[in-house]
mmCIF file of C-alpha atoms in Angstrom:
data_model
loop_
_atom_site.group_PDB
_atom_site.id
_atom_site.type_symbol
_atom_site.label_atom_id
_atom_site.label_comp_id
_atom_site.label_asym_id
_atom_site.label_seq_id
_atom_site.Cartn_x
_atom_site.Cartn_y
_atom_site.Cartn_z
ATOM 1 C CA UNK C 300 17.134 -25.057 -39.736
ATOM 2 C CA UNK C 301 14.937 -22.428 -41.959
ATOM 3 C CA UNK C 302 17.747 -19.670 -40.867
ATOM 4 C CA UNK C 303 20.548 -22.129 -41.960
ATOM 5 C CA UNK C 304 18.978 -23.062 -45.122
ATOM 6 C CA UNK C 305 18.458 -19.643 -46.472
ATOM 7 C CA UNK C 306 22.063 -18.413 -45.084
ATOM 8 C CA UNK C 307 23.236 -21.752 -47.579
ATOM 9 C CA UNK C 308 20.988 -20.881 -50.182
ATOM 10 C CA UNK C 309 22.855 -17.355 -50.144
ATOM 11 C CA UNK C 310 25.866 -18.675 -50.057
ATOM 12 C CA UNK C 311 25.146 -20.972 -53.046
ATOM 13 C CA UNK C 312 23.443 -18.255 -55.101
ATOM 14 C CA UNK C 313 26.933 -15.738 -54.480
ATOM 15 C CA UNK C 314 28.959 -18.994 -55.967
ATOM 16 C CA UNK C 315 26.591 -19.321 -59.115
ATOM 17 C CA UNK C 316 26.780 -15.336 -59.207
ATOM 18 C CA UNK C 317 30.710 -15.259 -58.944
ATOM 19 C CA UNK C 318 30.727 -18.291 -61.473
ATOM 20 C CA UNK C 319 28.725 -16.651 -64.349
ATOM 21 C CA UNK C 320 30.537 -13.536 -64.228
ATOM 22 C CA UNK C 321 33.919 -14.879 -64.497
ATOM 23 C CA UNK C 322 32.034 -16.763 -67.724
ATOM 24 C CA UNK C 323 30.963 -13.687 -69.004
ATOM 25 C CA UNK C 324 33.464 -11.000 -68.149
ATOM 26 C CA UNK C 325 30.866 -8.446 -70.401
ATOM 27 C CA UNK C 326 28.132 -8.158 -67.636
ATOM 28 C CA UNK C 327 30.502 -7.149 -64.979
ATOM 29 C CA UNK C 328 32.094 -4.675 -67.001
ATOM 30 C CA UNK C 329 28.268 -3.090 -67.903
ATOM 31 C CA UNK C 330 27.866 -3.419 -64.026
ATOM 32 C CA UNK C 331 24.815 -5.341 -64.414
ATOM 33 C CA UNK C 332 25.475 -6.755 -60.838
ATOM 34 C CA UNK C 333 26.410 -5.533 -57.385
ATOM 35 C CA UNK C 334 29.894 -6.378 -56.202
ATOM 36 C CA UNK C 335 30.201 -10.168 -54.617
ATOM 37 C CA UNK C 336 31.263 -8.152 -51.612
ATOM 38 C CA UNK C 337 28.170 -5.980 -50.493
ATOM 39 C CA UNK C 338 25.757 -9.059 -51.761
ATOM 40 C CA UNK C 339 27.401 -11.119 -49.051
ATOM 41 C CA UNK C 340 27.516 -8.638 -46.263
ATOM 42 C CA UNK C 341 23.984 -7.797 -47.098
ATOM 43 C CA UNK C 342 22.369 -11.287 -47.045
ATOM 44 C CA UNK C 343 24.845 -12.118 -43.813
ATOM 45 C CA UNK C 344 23.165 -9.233 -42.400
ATOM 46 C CA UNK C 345 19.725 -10.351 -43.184
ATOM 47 C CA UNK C 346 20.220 -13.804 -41.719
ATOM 48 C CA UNK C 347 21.383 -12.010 -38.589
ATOM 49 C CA UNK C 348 18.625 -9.527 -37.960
ATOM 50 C CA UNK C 349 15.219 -11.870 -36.805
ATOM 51 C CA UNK C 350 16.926 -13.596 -33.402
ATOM 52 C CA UNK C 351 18.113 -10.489 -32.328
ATOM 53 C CA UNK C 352 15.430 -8.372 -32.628
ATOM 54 C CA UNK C 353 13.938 -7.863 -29.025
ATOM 55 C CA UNK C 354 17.842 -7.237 -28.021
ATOM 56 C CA UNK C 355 18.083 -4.454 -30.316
ATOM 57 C CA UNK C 356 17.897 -1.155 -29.136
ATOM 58 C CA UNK C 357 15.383 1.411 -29.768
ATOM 59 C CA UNK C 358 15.339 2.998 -33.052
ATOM 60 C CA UNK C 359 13.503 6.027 -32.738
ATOM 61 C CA UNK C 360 15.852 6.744 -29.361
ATOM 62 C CA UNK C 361 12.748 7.323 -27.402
ATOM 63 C CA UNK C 362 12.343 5.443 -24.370
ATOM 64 C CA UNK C 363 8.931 3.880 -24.437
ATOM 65 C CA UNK C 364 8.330 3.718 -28.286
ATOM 66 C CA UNK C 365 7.050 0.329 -29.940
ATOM 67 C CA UNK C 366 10.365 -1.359 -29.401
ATOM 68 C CA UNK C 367 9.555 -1.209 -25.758
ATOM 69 C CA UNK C 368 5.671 -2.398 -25.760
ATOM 70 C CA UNK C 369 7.227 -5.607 -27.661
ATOM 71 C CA UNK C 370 9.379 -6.245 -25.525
ATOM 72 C CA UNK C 371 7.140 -5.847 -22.485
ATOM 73 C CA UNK C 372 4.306 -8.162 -24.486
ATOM 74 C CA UNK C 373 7.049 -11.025 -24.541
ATOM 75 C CA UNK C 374 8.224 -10.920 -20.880
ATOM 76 C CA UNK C 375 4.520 -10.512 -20.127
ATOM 77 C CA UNK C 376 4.110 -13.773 -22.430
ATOM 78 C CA UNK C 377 6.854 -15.845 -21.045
ATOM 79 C CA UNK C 378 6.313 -14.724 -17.803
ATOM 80 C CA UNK C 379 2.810 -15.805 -17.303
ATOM 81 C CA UNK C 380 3.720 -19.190 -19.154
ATOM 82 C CA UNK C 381 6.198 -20.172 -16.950
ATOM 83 C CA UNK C 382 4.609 -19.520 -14.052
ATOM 84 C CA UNK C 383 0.808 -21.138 -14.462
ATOM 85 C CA UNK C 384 2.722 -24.037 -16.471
ATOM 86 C CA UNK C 385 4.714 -24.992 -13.037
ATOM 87 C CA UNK C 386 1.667 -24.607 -10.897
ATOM 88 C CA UNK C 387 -0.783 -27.177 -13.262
ATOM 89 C CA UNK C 388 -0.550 -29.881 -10.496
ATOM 90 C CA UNK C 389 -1.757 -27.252 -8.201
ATOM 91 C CA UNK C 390 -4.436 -25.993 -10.569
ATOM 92 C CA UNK C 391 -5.542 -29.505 -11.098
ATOM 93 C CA UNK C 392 -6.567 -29.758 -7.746
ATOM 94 C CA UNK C 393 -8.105 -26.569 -7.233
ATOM 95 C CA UNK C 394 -10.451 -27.228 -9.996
ATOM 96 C CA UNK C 395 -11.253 -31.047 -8.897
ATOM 97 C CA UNK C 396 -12.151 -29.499 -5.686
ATOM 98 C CA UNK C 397 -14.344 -26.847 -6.797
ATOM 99 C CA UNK C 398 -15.634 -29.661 -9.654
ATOM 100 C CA UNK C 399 -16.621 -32.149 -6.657
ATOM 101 C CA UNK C 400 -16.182 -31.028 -3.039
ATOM 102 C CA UNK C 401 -18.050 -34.014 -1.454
ATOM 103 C CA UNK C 402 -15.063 -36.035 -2.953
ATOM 104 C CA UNK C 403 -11.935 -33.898 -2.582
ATOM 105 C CA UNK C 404 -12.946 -32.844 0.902
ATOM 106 C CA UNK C 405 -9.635 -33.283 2.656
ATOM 107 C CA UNK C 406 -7.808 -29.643 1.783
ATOM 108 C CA UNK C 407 -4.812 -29.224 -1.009
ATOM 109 C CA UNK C 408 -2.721 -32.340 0.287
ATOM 110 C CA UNK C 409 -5.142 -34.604 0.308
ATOM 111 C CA UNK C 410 -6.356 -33.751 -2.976
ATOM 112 C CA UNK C 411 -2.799 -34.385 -4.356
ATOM 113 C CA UNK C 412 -3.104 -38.010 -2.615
ATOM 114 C CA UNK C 413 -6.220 -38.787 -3.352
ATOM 115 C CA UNK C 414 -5.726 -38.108 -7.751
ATOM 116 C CA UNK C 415 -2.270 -39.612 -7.254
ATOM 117 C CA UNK C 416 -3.502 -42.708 -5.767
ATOM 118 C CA UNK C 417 -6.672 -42.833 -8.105
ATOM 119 C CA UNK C 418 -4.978 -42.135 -11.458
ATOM 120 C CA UNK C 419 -1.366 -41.452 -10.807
ATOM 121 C CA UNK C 420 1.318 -38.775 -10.591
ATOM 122 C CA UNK C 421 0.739 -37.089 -14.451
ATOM 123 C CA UNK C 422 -2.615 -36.729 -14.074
ATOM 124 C CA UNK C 423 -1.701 -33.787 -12.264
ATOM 125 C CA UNK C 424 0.031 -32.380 -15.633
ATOM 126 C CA UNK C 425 -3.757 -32.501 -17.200
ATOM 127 C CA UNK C 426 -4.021 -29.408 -19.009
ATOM 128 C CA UNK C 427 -0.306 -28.406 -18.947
ATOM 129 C CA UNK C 428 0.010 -28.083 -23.146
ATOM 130 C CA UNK C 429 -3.354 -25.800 -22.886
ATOM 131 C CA UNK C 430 -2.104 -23.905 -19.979
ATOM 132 C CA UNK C 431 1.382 -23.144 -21.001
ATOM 133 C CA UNK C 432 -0.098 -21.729 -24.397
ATOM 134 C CA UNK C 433 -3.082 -19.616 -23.192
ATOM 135 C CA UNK C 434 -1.225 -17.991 -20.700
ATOM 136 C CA UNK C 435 1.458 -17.040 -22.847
ATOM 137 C CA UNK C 436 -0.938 -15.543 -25.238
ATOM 138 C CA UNK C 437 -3.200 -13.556 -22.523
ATOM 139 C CA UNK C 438 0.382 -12.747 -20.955
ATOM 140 C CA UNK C 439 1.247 -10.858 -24.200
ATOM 141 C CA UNK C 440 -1.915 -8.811 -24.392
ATOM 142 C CA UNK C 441 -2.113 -8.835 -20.450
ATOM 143 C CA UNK C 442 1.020 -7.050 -19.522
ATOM 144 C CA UNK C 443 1.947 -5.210 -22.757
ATOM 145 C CA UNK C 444 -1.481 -4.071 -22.708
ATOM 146 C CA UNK C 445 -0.574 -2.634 -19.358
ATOM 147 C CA UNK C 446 2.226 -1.167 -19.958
ATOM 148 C CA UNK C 447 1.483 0.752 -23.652
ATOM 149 C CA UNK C 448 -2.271 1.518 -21.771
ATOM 150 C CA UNK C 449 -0.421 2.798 -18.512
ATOM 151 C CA UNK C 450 2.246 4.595 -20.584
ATOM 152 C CA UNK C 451 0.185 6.773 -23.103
ATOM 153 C CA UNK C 452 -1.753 7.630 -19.740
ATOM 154 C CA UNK C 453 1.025 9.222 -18.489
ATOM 155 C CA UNK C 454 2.012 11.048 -22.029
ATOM 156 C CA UNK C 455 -1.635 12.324 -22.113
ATOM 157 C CA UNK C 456 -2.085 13.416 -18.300
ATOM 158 C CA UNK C 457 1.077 14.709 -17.636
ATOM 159 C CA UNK C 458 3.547 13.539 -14.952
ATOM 160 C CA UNK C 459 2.252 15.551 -12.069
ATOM 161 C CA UNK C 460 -1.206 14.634 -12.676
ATOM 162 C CA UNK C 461 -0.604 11.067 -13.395
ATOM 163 C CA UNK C 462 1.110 10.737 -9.916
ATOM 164 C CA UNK C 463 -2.445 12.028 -8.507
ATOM 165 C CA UNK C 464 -4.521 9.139 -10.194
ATOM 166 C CA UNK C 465 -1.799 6.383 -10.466
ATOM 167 C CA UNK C 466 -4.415 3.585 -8.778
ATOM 168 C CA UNK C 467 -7.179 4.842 -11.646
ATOM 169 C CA UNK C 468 -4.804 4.628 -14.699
ATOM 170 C CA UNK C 469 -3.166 0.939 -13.258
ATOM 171 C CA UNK C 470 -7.204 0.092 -12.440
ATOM 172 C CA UNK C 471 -8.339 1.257 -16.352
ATOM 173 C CA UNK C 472 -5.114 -0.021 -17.685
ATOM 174 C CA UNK C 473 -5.551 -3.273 -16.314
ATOM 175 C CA UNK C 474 -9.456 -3.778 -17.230
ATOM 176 C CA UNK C 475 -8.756 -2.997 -20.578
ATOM 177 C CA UNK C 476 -5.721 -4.769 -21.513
ATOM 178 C CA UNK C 477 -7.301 -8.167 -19.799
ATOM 179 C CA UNK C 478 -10.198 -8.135 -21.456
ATOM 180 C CA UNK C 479 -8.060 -8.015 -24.988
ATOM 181 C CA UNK C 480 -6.117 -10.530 -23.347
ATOM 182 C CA UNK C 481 -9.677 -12.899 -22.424
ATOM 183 C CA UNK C 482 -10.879 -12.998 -25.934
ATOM 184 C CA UNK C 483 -7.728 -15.085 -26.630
ATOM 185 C CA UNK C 484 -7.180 -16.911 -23.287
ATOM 186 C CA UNK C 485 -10.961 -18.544 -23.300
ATOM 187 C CA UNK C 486 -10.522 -21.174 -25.707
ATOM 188 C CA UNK C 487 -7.699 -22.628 -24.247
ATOM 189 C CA UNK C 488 -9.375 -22.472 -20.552
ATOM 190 C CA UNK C 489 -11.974 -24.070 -22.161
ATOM 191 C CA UNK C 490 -10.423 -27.203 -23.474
ATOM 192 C CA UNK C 491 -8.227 -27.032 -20.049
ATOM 193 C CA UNK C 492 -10.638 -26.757 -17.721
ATOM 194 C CA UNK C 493 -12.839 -29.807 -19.513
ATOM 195 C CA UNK C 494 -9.141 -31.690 -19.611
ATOM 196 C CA UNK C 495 -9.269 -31.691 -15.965
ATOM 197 C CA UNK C 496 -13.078 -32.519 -14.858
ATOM 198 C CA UNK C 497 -12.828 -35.645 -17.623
ATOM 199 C CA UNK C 498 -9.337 -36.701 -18.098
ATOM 200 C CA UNK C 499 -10.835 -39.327 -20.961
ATOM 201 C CA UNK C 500 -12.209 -36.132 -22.912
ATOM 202 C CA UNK C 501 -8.138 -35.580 -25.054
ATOM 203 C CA UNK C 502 -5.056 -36.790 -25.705
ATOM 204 C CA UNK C 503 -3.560 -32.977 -25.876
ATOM 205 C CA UNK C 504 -4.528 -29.685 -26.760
ATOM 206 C CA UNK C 505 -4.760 -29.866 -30.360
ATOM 207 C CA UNK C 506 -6.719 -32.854 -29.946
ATOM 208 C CA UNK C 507 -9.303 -31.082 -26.999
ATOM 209 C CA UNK C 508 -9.960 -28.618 -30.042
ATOM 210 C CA UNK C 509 -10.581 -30.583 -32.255
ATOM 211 C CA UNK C 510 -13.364 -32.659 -30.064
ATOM 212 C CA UNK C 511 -15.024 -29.639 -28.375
ATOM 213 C CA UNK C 512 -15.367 -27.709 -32.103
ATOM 214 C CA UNK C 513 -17.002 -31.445 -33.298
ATOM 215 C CA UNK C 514 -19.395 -31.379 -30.236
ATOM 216 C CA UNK C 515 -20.655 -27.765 -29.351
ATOM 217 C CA UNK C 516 -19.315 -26.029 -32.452
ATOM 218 C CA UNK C 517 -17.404 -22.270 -31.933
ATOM 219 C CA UNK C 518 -19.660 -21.171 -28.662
ATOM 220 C CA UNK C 519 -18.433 -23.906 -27.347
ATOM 221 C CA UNK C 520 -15.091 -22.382 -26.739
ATOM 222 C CA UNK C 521 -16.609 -18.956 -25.342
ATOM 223 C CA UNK C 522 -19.234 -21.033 -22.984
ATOM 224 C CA UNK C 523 -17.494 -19.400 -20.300
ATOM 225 C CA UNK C 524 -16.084 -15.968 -21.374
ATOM 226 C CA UNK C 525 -18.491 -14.311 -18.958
ATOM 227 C CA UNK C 526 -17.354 -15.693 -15.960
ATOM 228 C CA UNK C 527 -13.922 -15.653 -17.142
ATOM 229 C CA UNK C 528 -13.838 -11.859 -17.929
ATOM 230 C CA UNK C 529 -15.905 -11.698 -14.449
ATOM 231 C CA UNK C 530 -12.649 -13.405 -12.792
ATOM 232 C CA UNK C 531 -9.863 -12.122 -14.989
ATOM 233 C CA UNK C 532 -10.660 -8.463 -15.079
ATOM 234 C CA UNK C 533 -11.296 -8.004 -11.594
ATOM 235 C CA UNK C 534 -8.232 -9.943 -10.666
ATOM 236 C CA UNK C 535 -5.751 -8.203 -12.614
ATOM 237 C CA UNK C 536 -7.147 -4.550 -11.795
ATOM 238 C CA UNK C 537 -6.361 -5.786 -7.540
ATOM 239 C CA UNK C 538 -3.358 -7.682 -9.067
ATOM 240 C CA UNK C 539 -1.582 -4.860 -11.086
ATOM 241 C CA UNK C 540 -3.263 -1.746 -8.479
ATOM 242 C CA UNK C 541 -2.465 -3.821 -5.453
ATOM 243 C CA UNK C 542 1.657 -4.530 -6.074
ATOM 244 C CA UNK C 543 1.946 -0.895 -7.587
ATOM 245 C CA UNK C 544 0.586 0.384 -4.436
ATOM 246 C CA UNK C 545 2.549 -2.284 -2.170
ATOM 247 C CA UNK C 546 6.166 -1.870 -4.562
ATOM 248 C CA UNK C 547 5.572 1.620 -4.119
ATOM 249 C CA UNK C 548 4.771 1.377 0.150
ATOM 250 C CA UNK C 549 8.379 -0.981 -0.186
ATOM 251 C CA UNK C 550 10.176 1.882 -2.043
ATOM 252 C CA UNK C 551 9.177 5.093 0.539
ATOM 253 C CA UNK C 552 9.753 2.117 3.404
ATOM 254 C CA UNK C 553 13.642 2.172 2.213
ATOM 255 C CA UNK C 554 13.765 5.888 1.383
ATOM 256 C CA UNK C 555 14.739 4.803 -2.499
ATOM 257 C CA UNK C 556 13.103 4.655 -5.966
ATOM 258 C CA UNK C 557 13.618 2.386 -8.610
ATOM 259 C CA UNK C 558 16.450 4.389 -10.117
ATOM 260 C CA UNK C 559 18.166 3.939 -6.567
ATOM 261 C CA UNK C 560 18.748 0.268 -6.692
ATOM 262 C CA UNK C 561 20.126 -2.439 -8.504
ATOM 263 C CA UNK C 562 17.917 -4.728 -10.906
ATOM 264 C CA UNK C 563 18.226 -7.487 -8.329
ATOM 265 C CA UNK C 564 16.948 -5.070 -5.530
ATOM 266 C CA UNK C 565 13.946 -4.011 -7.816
ATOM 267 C CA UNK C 566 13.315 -7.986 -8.548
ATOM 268 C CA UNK C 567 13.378 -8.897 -4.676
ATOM 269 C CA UNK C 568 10.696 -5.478 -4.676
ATOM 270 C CA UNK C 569 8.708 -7.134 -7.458
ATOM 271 C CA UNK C 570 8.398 -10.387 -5.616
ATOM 272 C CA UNK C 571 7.588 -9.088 -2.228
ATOM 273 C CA UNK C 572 4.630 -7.161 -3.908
ATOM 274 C CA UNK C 573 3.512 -9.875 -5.939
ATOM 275 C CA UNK C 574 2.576 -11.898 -3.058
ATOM 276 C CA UNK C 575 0.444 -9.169 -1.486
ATOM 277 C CA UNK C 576 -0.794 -8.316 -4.624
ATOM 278 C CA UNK C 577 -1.787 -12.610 -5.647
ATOM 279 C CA UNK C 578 -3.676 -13.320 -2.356
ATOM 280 C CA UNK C 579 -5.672 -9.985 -2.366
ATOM 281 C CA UNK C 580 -6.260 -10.906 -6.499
ATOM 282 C CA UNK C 581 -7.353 -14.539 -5.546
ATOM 283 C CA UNK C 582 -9.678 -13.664 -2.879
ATOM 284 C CA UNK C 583 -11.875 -10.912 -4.866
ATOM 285 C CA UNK C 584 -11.950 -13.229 -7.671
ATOM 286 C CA UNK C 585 -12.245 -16.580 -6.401
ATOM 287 C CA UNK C 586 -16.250 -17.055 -6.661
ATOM 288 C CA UNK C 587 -16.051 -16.113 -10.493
ATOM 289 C CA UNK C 588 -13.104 -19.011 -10.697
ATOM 290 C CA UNK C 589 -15.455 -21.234 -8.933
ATOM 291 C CA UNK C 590 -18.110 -20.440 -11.335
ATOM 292 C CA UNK C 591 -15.721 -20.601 -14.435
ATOM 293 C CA UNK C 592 -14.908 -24.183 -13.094
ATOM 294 C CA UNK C 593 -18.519 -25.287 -12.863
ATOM 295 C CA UNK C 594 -19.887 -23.972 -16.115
ATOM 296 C CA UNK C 595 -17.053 -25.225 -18.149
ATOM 297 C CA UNK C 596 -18.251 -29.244 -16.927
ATOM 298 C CA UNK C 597 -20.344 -31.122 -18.948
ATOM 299 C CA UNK C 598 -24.290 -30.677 -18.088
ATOM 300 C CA UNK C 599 -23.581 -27.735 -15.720
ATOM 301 C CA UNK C 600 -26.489 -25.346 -14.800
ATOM 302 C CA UNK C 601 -28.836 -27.044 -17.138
ATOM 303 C CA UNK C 602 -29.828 -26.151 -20.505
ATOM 304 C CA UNK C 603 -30.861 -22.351 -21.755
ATOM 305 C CA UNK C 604 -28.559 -18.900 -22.180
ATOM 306 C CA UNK C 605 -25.391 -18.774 -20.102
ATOM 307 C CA UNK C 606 -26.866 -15.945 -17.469
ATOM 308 C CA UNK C 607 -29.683 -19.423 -16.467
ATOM 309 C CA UNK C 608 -26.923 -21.256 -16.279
ATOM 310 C CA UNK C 609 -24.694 -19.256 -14.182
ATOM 311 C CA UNK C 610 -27.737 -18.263 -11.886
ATOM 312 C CA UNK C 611 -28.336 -22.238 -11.513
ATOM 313 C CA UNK C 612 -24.355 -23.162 -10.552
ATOM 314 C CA UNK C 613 -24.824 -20.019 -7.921
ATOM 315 C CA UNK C 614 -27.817 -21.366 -6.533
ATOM 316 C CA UNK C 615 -27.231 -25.112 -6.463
ATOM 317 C CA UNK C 616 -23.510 -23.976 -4.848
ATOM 318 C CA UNK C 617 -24.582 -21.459 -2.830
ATOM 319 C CA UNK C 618 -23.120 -17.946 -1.868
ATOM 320 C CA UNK C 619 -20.720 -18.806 1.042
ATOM 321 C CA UNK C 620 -19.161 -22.116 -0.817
ATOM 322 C CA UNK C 621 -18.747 -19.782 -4.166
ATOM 323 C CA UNK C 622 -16.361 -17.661 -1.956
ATOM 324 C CA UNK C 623 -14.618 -20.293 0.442
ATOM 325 C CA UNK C 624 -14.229 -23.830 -1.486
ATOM 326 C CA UNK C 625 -10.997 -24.045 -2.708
ATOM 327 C CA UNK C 626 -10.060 -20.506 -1.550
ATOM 328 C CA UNK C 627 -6.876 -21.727 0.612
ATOM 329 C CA UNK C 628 -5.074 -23.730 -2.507
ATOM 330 C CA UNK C 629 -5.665 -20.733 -4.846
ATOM 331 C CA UNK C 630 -4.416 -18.156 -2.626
ATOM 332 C CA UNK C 631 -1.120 -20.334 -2.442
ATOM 333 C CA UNK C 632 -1.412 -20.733 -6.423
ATOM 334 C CA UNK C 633 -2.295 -17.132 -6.805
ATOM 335 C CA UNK C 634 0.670 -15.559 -4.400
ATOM 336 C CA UNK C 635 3.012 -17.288 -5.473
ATOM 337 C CA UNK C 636 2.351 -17.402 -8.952
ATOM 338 C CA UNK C 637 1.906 -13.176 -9.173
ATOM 339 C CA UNK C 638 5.096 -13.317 -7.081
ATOM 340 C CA UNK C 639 6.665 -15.665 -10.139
ATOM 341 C CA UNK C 640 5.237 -13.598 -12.803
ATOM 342 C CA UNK C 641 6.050 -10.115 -11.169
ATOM 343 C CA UNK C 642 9.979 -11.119 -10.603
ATOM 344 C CA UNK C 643 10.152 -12.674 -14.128
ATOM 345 C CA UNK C 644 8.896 -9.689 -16.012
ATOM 346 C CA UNK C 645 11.387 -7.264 -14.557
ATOM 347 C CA UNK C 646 14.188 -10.286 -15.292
ATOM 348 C CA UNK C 647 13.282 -10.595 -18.636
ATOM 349 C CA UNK C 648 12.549 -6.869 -19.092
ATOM 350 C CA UNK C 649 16.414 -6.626 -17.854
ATOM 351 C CA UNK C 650 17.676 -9.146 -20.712
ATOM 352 C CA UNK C 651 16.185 -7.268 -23.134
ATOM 353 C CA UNK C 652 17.625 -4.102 -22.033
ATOM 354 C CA UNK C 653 14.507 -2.711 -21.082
ATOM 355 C CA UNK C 654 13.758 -0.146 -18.605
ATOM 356 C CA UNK C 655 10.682 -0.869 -16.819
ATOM 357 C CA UNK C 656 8.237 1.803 -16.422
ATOM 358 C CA UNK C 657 7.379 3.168 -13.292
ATOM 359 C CA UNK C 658 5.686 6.607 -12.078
ATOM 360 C CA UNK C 659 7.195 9.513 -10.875
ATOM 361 C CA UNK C 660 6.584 11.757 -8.403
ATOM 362 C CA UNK C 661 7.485 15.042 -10.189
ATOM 363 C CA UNK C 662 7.530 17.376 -7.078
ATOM 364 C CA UNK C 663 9.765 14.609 -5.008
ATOM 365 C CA UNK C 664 12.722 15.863 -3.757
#
């Protein structure tokens, strides 16, 4: 409606223009105005350019330039969106049974019966408004943070030497660009994650804010940033190191590269990968997401500095139940989510007319 207003508002302003100088004939003579033409085609042209700007092509004709890193930041945005959005009644579980194992004791299906039958069927959306925007903002830092990190690896090392240390630049390229990506995300998991262990707390996320800033101030909202960074970071270094090596194992499996094969062919890759790549990611970082779960619940760990806290959950939880409780419905969540979010990005990568980076192999033959 904005867009439609201002293209009527140009419109309008061309017809007062057009009027006045047929009033006074003297001011176009002096050529005090630009022809009724070029102001139209001009302020058409305006209009035009803001929906199609990730469609556009480069304009500095480079390949990976800052075109590209957009691009990649908003498949990386919608991708992750998508994905954790559809798997909230999954996530909903997982937590309750990390939250209270005594109750949900009966594996992933019976958790779905048991909140179904205790509080309905969209009490397994809890959370969805929170998750659908945090993940689209940590997907935005998450994979275009990736890819520009990644990518002015390459341009600094050199192809040949890139090649050598590709599991080291996707391992440093990962760590940093999550990390970016946490600072935004924790909020949001925040007022999720307390959605979900007290369904009374909100009525929606704007509404979760709003009560957690009243009752623990701005901390509040970064109670658990060092758990989640102790999740996140080592789960997207296996994540993004893990389906690089895997896509790449797939590739010299079928005697191709990238180049070789059609966008669907790299897509089926992607998925394949992402599977591997989600199940290795969820088991290395489950007893952080246990953690993350636990701290994030009213009253958890006690009073004093987050480190006593975390140090209580651990203890009270104990090692073996950090790593196993829940493991089973987040390595379904996990694969098939980083299966989701792998295929989407190289989809919506392909809309955009982008060419997804991968490395090269200069002395390949």
């Amino acid at each position: 409606c904005f867009r439609l207003g201002n293209l009527n508002f140009a419109r309008f302003f061309t017809y007062c223009t057009e009027r006045h100088l047929s009033l006074c004939p003297q001011l176009h003579q002096q050529q005090q105005f630009l022809p009724i033409t070029y102001l139209n085609s001009q302020l058409e042209t305006m209009m035009n350019v803001p929906g199609a700007v990730l469609l556009a092509p480069s304009s500095s004709g480079k390949q990976y330039d800052m075109m590209y890193y957009l691009k990649g930041a908003a498949a990386g945005g919608i991708c992750c969106s998508i994905t954790h959005a559809a798997l909230t009644p999954v996530d909903v579980v997982k937590t309750r049974v990390q939250l209270d194992p005594v109750k949900y004791n009966s594996g992933l299906i019976g958790g779905f019966r048991t909140v179904i039958a205790e509080e309905g069927a969209m009490a397994l959306t809890t959370g969805l408004g929170a998750t659908a925007a945090g993940y689209f903002v940590q997907g935005w830092f998450k994979f275009g943070g990736v890819e520009f990190f990644k990518i002015k690896s390459v341009e600094s090392m050199g192809e040949e030497k890139a090649w050598e240390n590709k599991t080291a630049i996707y391992l440093g390229s990962a760590a940093v660009a999550e990390t970016i990506a946490d600072l935004f995300l924790c909020p949001l998991e925040a007022v999720r994650i307390r959605s979900v262990s007290d369904p009374e707390f909100c009525d929606g996320l704007a509404d979760g804010f709003g009560k957690m800033l009243k009752q623990e101030g701005v901390g509040g909202f970064y109670a658990g940033l060092a758990p989640i960074l102790a999740k996140q970071v080592p789960y997207t270094m296996a994540k993004f190191a893990v389906q690089g090596a895997a896509a790449d194992s797939i590739y010299s499996s079928m005697g191709k590269t990238p180049a070789d094969l059609s966008g669907g062919m790299n897509v089926s890759v992607s998925l394949a990968s992402g599977v591997i790549a989600g199940v290795a990611a969820a088991i290395i970082s489950h007893p952080a997401d246990t953690l993350l779960s636990k701290v994030n619940k009213a009253g958890a760990g006690g009073d004093g500095p987050m480190i006593t806290r975390l140090s209580n959950i651990a203890k009270e939880v104990g090692f073996v139940n950090l790593c196993t409780v829940g493991l089973l419905p987040r390595c379904v969540m996990i694969g098939t989510l980083t299966a989701g979010q792998f295929g989407i990005f190289d989809t919506v990568m392909n809309t955009l007319g982008a060419s997804k980076f991968h490395f090269h192999n200069p002395n390949a033959h």
